[in-house]
Coordinates of C-alpha atoms in Angstrom, one line a residue:
X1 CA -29.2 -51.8 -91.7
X2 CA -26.0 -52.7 -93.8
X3 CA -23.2 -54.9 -92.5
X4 CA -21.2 -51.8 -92.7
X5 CA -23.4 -50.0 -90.9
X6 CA -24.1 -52.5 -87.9
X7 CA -19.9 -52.7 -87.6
X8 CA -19.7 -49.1 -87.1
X9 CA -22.6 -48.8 -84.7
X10 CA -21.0 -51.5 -82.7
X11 CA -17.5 -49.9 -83.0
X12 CA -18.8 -46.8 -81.8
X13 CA -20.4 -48.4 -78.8
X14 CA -17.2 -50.2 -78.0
X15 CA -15.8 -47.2 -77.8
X16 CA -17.6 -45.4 -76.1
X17 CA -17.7 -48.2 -73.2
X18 CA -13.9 -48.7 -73.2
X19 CA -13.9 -44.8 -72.2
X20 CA -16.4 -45.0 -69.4
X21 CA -14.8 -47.9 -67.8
X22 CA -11.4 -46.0 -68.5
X23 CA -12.4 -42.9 -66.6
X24 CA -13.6 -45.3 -63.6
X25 CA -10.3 -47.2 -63.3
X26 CA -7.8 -46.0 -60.8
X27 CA -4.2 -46.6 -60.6
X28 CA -3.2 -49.3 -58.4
X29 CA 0.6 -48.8 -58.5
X30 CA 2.6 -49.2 -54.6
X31 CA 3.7 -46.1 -53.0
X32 CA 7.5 -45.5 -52.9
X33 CA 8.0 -45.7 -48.8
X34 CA 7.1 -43.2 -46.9
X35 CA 4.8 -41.6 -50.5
X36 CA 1.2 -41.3 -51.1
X37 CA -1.1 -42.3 -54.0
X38 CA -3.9 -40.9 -54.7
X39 CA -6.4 -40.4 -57.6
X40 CA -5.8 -37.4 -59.9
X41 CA -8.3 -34.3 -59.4
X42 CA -8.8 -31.3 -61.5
X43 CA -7.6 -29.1 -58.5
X44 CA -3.8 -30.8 -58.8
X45 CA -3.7 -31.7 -62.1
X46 CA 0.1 -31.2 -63.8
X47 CA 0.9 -27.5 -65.1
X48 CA 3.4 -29.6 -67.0
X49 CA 3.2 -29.1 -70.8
X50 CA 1.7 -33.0 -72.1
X51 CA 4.4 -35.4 -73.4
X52 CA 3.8 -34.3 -77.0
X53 CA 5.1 -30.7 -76.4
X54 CA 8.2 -29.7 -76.5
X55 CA 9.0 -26.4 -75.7
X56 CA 11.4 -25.4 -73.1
X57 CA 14.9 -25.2 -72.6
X58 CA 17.0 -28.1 -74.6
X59 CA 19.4 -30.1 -72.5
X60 CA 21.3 -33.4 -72.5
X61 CA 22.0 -36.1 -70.6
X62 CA 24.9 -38.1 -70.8
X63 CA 25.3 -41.8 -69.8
X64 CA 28.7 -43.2 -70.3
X65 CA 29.3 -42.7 -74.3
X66 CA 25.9 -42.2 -74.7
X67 CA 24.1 -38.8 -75.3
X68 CA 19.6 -38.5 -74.7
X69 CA 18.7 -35.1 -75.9
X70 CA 16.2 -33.7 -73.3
X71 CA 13.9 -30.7 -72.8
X72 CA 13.3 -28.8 -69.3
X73 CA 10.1 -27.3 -69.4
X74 CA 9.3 -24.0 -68.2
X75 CA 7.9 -24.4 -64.6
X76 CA 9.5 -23.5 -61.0
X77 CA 10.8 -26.9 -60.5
X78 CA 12.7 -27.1 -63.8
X79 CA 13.8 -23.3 -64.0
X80 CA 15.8 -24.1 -60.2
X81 CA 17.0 -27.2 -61.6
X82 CA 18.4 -25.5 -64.6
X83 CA 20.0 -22.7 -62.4
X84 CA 22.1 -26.0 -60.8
X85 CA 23.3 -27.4 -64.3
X86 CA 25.9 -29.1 -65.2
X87 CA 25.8 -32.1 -62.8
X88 CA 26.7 -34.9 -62.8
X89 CA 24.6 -37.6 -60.3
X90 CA 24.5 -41.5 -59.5
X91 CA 21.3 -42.6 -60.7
X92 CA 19.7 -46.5 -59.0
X93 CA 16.6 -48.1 -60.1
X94 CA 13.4 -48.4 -58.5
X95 CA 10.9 -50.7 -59.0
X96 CA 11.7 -51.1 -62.6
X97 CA 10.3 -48.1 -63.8
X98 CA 12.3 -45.0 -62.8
X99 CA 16.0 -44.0 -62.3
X100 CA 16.5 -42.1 -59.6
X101 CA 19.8 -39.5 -57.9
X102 CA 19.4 -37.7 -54.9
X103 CA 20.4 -33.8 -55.1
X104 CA 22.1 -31.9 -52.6
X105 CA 20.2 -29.2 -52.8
X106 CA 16.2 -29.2 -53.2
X107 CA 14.5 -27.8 -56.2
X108 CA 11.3 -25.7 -55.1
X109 CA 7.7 -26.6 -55.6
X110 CA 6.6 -23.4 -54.9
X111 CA 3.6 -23.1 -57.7
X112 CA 3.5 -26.7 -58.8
X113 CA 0.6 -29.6 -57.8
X114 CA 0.6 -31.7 -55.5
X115 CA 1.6 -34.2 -57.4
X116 CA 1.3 -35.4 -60.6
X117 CA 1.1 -38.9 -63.0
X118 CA 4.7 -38.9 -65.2
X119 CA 4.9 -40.6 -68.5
X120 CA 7.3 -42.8 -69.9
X121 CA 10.0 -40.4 -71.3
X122 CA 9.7 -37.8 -68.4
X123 CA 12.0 -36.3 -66.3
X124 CA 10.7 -35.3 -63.0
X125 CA 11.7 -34.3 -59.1
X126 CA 10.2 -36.1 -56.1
X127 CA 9.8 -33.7 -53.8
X128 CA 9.9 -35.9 -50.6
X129 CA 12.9 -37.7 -51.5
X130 CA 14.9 -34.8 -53.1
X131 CA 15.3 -36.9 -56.3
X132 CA 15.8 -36.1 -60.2
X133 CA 13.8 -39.1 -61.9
X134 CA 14.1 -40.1 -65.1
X135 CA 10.7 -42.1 -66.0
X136 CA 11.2 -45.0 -68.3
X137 CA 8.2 -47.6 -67.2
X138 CA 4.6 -46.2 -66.2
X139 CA 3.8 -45.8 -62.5
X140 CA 0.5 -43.5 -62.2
X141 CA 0.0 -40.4 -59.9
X142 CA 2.0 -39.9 -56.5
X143 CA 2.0 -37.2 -54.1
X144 CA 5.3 -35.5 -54.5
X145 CA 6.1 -35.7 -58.2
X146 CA 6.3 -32.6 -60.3
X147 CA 7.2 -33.4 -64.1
X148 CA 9.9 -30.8 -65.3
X149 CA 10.6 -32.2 -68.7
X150 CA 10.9 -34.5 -71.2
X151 CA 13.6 -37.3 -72.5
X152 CA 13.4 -37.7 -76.2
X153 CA 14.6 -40.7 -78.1
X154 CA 15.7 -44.8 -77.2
X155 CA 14.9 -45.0 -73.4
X156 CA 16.7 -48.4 -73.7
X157 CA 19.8 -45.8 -73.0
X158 CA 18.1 -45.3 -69.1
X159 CA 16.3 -48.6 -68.9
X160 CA 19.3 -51.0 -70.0
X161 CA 21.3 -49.6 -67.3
X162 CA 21.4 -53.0 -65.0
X163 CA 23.0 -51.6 -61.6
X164 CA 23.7 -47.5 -60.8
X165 CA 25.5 -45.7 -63.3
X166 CA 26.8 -42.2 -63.4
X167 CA 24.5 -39.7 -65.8
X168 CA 25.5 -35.9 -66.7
X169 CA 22.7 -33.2 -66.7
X170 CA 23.6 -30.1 -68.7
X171 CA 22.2 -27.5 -71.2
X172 CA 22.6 -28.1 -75.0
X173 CA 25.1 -26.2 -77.3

């Protein structure tokens, strides 16, 4: 066998273990209070489009002189939230990895998972809570969370923001 030959075999075996011990780790990320983790199954898996799709209804959000272009995806949750814009919300962190503004009224999650495991760049609503979210860090699958959309661009605009700040939800023109 060549020395090319042996490097691939033992890339390809590399790979293939890295994805077996991938598929046996779980997330061990702490529940928000009163929130349940629990391992992702095909039975709740998101009805969310992935992170690299983009269709929906475009939106914006606006932090102080700052402007993220968004995208609500097509799914119960997003479509009530949608029926709510424009607002404007006071958005805290929490645990370094989301931003997150209570609504007064609650979006439904009539048709959605039981949950669901956000990306960075996603814009979600936690049902227990009431709360828009918008994802910046990586916190694994909850109970609760439906992803509704998707933040394009520098995150730093969301993650920078050191103590609450004031953001404004509404569709694009």
């Amino acid at each position: 066998m060549t020395a090319i030959s042996r490097r691939a075999v033992a890339a390809s075996l590399a790979a293939i273990l890295g994805l077996g011990l991938a598929a046996c780790t779980q997330s061990s990320g702490s529940a928000p209070e009163g929130g349940t983790s629990s391992p992702s199954s095909a039975a709740t898996s998101s009805i969310s489009p992935s992170a690299d799709e983009q269709e929906g209804t475009p939106i914006r959000i606006r932090i102080g002189d700052q402007t993220l272009d968004a995208t609500m995806w097509d799914n119960p949750t997003g479509r009530t939230l949608l029926e709510q814009l424009p607002l404007t919300l006071s958005f805290e962190d929490l645990n370094g990895e989301e931003k997150v503004s209570h609504l007064d009224r609650e979006l439904t999650m009539d048709g959605m998972p039981d949950g669901d495991d956000p990306q960075v760049g996603d814009l979600g609503y936690y049902a227990p809570w009431g709360n828009v979210v918008l994802y910046y860090g990586d916190l694994g699958r909850w109970d609760g969370i439906a992803r509704i959309g998707r933040i394009h661009g520098n995150l730093s605009v969301i993650s920078d923001q050191t103590g609450d700040f004031t953001a404004t939800l509404e569709a694009a023109k």
